[in-house]
mmCIF file of C-alpha atoms and ligand atoms in Angstrom:
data_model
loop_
_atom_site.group_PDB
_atom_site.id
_atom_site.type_symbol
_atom_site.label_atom_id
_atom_site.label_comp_id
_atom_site.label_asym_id
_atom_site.label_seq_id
_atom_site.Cartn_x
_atom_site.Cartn_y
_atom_site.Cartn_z
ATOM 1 C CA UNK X 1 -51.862 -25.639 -30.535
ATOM 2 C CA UNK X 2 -54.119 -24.138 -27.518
ATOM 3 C CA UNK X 3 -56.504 -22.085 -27.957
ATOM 4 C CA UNK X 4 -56.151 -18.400 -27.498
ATOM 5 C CA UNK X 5 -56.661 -16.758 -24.272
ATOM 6 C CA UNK X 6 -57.702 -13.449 -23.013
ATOM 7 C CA UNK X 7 -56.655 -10.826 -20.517
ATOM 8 C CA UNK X 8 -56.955 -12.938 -17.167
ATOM 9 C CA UNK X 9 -60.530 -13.382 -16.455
ATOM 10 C CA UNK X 10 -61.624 -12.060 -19.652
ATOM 11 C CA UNK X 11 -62.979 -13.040 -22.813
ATOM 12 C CA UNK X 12 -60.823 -13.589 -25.674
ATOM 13 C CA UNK X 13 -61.733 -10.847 -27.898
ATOM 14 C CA UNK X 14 -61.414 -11.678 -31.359
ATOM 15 C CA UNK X 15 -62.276 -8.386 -33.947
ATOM 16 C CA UNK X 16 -63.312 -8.821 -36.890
ATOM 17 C CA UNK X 17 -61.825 -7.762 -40.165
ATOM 18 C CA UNK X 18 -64.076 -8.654 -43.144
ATOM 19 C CA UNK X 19 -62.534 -8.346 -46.336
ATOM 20 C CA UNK X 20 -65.794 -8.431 -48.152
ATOM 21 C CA UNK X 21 -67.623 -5.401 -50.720
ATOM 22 C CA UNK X 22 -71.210 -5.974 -48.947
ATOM 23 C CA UNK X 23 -70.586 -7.409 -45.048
ATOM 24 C CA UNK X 24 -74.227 -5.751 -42.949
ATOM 25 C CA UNK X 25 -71.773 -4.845 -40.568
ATOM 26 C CA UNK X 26 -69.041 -2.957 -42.087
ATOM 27 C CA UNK X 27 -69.648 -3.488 -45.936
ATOM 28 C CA UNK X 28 -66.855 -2.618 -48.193
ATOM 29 C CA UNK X 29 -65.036 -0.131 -45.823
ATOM 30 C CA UNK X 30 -61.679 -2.886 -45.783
ATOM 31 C CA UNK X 31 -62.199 -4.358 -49.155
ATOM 32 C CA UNK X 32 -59.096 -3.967 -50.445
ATOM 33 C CA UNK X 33 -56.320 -5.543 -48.797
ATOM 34 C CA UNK X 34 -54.220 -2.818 -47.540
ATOM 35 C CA UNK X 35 -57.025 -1.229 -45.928
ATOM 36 C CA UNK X 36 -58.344 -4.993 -44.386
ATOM 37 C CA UNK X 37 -54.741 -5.004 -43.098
ATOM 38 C CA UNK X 38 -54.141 -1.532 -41.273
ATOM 39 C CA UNK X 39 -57.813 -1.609 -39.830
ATOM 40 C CA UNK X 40 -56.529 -5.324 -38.017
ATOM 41 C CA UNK X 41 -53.453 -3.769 -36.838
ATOM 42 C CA UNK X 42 -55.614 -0.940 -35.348
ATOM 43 C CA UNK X 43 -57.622 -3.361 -33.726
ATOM 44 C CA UNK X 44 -54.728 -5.210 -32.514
ATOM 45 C CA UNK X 45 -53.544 -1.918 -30.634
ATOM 46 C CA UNK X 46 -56.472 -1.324 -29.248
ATOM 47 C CA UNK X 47 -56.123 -4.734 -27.231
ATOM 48 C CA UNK X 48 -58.011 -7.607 -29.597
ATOM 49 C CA UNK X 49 -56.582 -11.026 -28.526
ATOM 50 C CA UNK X 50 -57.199 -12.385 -32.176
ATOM 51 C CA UNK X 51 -58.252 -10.841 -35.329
ATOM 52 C CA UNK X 52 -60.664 -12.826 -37.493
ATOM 53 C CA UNK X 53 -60.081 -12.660 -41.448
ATOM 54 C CA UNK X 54 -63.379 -12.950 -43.337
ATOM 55 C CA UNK X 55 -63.832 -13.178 -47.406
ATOM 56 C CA UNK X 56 -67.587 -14.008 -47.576
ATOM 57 C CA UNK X 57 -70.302 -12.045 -46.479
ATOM 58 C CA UNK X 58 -73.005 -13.895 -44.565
ATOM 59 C CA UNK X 59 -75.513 -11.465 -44.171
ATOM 60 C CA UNK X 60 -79.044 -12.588 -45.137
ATOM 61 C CA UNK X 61 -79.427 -13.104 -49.074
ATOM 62 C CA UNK X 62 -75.787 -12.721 -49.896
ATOM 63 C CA UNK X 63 -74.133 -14.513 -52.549
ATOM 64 C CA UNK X 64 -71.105 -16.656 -52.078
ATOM 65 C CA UNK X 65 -67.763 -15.520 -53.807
ATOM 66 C CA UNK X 66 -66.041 -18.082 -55.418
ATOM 67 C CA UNK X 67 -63.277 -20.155 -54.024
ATOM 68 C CA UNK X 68 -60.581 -18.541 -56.227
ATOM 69 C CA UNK X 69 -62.353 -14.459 -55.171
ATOM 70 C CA UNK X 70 -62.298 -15.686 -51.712
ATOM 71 C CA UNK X 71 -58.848 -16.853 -51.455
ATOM 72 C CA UNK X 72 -57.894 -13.700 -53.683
ATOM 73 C CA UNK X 73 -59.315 -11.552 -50.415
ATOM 74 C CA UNK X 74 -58.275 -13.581 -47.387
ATOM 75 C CA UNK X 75 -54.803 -14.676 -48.142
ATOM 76 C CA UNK X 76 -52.619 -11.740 -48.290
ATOM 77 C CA UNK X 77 -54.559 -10.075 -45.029
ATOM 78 C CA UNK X 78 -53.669 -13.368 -43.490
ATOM 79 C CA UNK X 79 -50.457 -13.348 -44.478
ATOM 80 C CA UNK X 80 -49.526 -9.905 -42.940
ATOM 81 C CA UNK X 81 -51.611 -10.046 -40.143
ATOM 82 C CA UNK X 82 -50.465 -13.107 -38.827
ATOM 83 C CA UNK X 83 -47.390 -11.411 -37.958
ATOM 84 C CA UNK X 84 -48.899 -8.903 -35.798
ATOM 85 C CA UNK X 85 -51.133 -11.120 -33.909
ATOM 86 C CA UNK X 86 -53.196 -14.661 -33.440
ATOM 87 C CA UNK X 87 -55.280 -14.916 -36.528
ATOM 88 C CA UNK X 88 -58.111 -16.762 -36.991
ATOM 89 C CA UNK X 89 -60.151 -17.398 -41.393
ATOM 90 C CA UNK X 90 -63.500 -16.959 -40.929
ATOM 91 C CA UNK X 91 -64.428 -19.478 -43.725
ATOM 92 C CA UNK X 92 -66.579 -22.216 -44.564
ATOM 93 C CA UNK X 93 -64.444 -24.095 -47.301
ATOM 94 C CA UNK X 94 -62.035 -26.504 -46.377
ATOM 95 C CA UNK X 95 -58.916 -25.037 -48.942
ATOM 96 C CA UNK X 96 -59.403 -21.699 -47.969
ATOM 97 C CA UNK X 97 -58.904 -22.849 -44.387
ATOM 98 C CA UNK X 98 -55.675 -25.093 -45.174
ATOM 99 C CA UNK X 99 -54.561 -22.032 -47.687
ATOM 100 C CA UNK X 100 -54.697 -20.100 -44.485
ATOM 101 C CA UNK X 101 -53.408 -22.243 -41.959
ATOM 102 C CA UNK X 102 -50.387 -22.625 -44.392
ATOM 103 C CA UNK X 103 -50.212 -18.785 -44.478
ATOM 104 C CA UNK X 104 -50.254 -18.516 -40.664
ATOM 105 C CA UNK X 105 -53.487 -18.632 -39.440
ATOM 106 C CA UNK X 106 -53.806 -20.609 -35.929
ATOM 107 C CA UNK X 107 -57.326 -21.134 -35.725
ATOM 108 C CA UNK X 108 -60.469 -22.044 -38.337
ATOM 109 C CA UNK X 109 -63.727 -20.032 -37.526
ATOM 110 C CA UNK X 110 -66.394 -22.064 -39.707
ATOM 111 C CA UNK X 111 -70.160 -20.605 -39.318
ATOM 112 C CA UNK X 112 -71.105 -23.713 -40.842
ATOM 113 C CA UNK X 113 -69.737 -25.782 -38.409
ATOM 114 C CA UNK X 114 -68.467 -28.349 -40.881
ATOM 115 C CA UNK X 115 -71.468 -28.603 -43.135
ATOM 116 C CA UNK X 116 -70.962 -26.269 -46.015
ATOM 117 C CA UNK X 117 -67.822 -28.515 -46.924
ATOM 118 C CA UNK X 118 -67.364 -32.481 -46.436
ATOM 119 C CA UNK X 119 -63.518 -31.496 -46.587
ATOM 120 C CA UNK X 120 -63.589 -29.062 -43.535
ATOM 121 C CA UNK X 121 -63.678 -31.753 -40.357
ATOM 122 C CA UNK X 122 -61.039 -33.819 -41.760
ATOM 123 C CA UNK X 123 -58.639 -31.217 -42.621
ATOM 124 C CA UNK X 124 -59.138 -29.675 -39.089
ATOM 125 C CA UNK X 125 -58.599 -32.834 -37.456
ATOM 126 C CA UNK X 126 -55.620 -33.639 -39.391
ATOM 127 C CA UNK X 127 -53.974 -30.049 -38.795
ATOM 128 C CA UNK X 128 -54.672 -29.958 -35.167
ATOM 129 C CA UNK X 129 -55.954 -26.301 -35.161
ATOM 130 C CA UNK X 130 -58.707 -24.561 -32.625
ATOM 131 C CA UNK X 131 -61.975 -25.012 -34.222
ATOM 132 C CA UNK X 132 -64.772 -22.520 -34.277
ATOM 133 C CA UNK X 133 -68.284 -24.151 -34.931
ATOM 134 C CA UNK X 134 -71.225 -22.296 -35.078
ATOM 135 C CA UNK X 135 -74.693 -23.460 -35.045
ATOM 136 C CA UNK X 136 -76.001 -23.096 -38.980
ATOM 137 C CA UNK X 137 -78.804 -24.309 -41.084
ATOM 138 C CA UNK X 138 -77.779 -23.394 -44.316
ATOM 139 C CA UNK X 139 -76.526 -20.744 -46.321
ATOM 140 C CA UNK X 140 -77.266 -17.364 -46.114
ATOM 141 C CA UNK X 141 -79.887 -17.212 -49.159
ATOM 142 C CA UNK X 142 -82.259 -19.881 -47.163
ATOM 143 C CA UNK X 143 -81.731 -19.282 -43.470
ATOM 144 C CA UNK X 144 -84.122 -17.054 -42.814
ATOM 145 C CA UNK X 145 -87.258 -19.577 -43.634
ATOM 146 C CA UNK X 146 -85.413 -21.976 -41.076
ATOM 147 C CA UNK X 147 -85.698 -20.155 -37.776
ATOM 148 C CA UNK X 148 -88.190 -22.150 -36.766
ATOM 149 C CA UNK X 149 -87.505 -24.197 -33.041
ATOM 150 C CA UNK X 150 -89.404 -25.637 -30.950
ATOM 151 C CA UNK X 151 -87.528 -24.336 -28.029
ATOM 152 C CA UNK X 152 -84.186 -22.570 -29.544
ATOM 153 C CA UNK X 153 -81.778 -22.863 -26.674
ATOM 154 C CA UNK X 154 -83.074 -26.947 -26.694
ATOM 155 C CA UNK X 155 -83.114 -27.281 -30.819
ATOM 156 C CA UNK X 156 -79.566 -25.295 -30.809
ATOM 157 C CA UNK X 157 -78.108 -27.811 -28.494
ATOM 158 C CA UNK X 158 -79.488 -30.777 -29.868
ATOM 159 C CA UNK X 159 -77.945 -29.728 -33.059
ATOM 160 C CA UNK X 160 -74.558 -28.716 -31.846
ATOM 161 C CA UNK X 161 -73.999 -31.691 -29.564
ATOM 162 C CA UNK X 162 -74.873 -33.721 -33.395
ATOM 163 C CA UNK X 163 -71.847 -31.526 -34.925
ATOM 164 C CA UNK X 164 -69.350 -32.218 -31.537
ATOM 165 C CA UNK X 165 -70.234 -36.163 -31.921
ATOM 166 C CA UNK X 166 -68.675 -35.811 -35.717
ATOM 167 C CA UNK X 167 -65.871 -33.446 -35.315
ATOM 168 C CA UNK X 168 -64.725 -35.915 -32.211
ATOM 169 C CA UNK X 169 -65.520 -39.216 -34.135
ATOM 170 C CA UNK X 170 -62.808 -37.563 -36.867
ATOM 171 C CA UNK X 171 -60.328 -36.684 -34.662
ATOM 172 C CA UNK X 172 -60.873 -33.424 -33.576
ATOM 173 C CA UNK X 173 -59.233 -33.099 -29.925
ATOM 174 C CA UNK X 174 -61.680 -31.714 -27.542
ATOM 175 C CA UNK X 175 -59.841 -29.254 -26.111
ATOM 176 C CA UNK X 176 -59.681 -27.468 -29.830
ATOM 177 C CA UNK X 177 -63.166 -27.185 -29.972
ATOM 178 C CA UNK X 178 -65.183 -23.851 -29.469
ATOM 179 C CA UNK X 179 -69.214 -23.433 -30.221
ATOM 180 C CA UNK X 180 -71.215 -20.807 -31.408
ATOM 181 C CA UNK X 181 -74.797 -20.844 -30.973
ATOM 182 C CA UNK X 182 -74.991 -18.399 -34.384
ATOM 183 C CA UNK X 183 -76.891 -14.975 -33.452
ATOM 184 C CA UNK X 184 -79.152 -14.131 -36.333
ATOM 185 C CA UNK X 185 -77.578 -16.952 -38.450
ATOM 186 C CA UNK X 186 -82.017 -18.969 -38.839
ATOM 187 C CA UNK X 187 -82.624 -16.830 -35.919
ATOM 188 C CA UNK X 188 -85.163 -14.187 -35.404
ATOM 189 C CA UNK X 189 -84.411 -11.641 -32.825
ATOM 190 C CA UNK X 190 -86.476 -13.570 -30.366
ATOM 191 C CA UNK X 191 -84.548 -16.392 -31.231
ATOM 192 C CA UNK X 192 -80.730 -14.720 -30.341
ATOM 193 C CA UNK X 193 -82.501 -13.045 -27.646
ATOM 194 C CA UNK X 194 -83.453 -16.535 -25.788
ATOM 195 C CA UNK X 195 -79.846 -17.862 -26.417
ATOM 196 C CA UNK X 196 -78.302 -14.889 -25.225
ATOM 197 C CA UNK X 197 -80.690 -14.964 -22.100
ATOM 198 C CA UNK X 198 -79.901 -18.737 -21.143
ATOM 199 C CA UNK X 199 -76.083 -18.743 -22.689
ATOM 200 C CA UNK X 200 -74.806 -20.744 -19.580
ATOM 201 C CA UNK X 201 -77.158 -23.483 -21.059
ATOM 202 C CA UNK X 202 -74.886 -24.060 -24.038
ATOM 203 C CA UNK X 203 -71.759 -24.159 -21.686
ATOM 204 C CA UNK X 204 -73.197 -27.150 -20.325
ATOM 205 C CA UNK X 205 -71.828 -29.009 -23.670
ATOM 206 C CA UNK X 206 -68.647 -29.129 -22.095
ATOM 207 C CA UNK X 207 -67.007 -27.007 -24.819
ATOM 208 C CA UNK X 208 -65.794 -23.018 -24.448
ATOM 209 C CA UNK X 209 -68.679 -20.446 -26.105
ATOM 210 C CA UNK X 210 -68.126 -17.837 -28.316
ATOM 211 C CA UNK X 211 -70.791 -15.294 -28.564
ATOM 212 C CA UNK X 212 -70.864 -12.973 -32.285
ATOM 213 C CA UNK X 213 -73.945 -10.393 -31.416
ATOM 214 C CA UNK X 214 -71.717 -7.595 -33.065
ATOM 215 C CA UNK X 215 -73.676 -5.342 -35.078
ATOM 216 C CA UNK X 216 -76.402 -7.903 -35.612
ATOM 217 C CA UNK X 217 -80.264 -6.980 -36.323
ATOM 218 C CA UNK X 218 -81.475 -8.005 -33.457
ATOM 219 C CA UNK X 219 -79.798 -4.918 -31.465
ATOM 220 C CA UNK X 220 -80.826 -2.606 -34.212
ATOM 221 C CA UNK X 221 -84.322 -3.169 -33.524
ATOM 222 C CA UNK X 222 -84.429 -3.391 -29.430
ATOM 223 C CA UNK X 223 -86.299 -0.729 -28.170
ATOM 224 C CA UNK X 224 -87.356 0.697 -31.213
ATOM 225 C CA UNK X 225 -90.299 1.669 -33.384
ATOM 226 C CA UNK X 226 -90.424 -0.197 -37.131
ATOM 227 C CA UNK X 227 -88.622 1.883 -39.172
ATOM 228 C CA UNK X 228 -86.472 3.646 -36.113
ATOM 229 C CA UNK X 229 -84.171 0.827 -36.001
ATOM 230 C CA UNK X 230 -80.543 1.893 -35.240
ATOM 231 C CA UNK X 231 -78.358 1.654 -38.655
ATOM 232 C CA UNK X 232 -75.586 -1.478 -38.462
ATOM 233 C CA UNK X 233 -72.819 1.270 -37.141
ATOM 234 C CA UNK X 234 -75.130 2.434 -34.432
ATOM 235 C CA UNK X 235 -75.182 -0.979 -32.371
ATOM 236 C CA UNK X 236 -71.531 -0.716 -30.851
ATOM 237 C CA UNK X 237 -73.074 0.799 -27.252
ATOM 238 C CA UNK X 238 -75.553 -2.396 -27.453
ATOM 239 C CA UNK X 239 -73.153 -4.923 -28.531
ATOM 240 C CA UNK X 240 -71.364 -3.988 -25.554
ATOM 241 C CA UNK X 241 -73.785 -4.268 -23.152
ATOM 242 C CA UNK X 242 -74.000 -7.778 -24.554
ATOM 243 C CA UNK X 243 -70.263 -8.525 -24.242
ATOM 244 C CA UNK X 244 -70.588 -7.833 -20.541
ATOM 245 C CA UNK X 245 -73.507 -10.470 -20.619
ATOM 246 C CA UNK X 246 -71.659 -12.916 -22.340
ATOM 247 C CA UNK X 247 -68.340 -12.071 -19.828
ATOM 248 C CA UNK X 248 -70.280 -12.842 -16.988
ATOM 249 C CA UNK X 249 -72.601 -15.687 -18.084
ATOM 250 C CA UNK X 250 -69.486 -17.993 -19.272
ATOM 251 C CA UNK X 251 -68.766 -16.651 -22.581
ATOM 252 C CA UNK X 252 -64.986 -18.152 -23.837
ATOM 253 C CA UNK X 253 -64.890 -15.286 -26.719
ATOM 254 C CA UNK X 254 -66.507 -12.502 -28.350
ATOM 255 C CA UNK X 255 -66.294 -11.687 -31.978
ATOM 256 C CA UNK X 256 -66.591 -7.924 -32.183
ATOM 257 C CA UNK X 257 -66.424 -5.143 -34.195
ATOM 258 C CA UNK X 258 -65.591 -2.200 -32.510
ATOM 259 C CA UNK X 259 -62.282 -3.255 -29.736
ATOM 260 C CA UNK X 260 -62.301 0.139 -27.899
ATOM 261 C CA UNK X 261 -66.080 -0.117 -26.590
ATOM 262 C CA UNK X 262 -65.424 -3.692 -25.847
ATOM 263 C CA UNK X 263 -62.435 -3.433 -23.397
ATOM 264 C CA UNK X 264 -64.522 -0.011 -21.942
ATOM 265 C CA UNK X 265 -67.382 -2.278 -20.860
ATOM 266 C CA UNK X 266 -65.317 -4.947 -19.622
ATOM 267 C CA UNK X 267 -63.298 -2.596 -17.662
ATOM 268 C CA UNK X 268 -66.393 -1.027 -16.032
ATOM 269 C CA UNK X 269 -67.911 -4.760 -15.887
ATOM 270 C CA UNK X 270 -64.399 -6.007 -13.880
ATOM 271 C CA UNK X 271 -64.447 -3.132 -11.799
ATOM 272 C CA UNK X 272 -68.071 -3.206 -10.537
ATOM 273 C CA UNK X 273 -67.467 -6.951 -9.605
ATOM 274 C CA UNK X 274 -64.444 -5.873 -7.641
ATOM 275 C CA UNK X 275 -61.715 -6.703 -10.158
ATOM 276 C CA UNK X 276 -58.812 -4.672 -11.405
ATOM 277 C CA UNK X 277 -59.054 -0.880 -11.216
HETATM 278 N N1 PMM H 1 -71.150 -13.722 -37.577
HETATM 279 C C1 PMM H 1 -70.739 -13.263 -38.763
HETATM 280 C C2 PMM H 1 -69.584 -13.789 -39.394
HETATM 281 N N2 PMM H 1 -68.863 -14.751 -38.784
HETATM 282 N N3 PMM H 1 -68.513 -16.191 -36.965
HETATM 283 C C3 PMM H 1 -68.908 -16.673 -35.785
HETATM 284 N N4 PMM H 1 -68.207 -17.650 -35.194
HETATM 285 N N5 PMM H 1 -70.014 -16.198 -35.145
HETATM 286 C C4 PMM H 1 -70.806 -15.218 -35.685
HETATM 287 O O1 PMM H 1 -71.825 -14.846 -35.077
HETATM 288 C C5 PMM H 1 -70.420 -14.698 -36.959
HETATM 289 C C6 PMM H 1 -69.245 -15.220 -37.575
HETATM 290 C C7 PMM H 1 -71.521 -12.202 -39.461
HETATM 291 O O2 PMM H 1 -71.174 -10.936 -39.007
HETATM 292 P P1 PMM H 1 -70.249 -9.891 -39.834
HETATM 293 O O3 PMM H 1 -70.856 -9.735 -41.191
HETATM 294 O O4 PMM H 1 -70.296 -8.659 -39.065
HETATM 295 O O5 PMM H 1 -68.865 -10.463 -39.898
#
């Protein structure tokens, strides 16, 4: 299956529907199912290309779910979202991903980028699906103590060209491959800032880039005394000035929370370079 594409000579815009009690981003508000569903068709009429289903929070210290709690969340949001648009699981184990292909799902969006789970590269491969891998160094209790790089945008790359060598050697078709350089996942806010600064770097791989700065810390803090940082819901005005980055800098995707200011800056963005009115 191809991957997904945007609005012609856009990014695909993928929005993000975590089913999780305790997301940074959005925490709790579509925890139960129903709720998880309407708030993905909402996004879907507001224009998002693909809506990502998530059942584990990532943020920094969380604790994993267990398989069974995770499936419990994802599957019936898959199930009827799939029907409404593209959908991609936002997962790092290997049966919630086939458990969600199964249900629909056309695309895997792993933040481990095949490391959490042995199973994950061979069951992608097998399936044939679009593959999301983001650059990770371990789960979300330990990242934090390793952000440490010599030169990020080098270290990043040197690390995701080691995860494209395995997902290829398996079987993974190139042209299903997308990378994720990970904002704030062992990153500290100088960190995402350098990647996001030299993104067309990391299109030099070969591969398309998808770019997740929704919401994160490091736009809470921009600009901003210690203890004046902007709250998680406050970043949607800065996380679209970064989509426009990312649009014109190379970007294949954007994983976003809030649709409507997305397709606002991209229409301004399009229309200042002399594109669509
Ligand atoms: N960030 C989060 C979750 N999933 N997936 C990809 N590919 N890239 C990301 O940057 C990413 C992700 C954490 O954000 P959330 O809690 O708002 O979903």
């Amino acid at each position: 299956m191809p991957l997904p594409t945007g609005r012609a000579g856009r990014p695909v815009v993928m929005g993000v529907v975590n089913v999780t009690p305790d997301s940074f981003s959005d925490g709790g508000q579509w925890f139960q199912p129903e709720d998880a569903v309407a708030h993905g068709r909402v996004l879907r009429q507001q224009g998002a290309d693909v809506l990502d289903v998530g059942g584990e929070s990532t943020r920094p210290g969380a604790q994993r779910p267990t398989q069974e709690e995770e499936l419990r969340r994802v599957l019936p949001v898959v199930e009827a979202l799939c029907a409404v648009a593209p959908v991609s699981v936002d997962t790092m184990r290997a049966a919630v991903a086939a458990a969600a292909l199964d249900a629909g799902a056309s695309l895997v969006n792993d933040v481990s980028g095949g490391l959490a789970d042995p199973e994950m590269v061979p069951l992608v491969a097998e399936r044939g699906v679009a593959y999301v891998a983001m650059h990770w160094r371990g789960h979300s209790a330990r990242m934090q103590s390793r952000a440490r790089y010599d030169d990020v945008v080098a270290d990043v790359l040197r690390e995701l060209g080691e995860r494209v060598e395995q997902l290829l050697g398996a079987g993974v078709r190139p042209e299903h491959l997308v990378l994720d350089p990970g904002f704030g996942f062992a990153k500290t806010p100088e960190h995402s800032w350098e990647l996001l600064r030299r993104l067309e770097e990391l299109t030099a791989l070969g591969h398309p880039v998808l770019v997740g700065t929704s919401r994160k810390g490091f736009l809470g803090a921009v600009g901003r005394a210690a203890g004046a940082e902007r709250a998680p819901l406050e970043r949607d005005v800065a996380t679209a000035v970064t989509t426009v980055h990312a649009a014109t800098h190379g970007a294949w995707g954007v994983r976003v929370h809030d649709v409507v200011a997305t397709l606002d800056a991209l229409d301004v963005a399009e229309t200042l370079a002399g594109g669509p009115r």
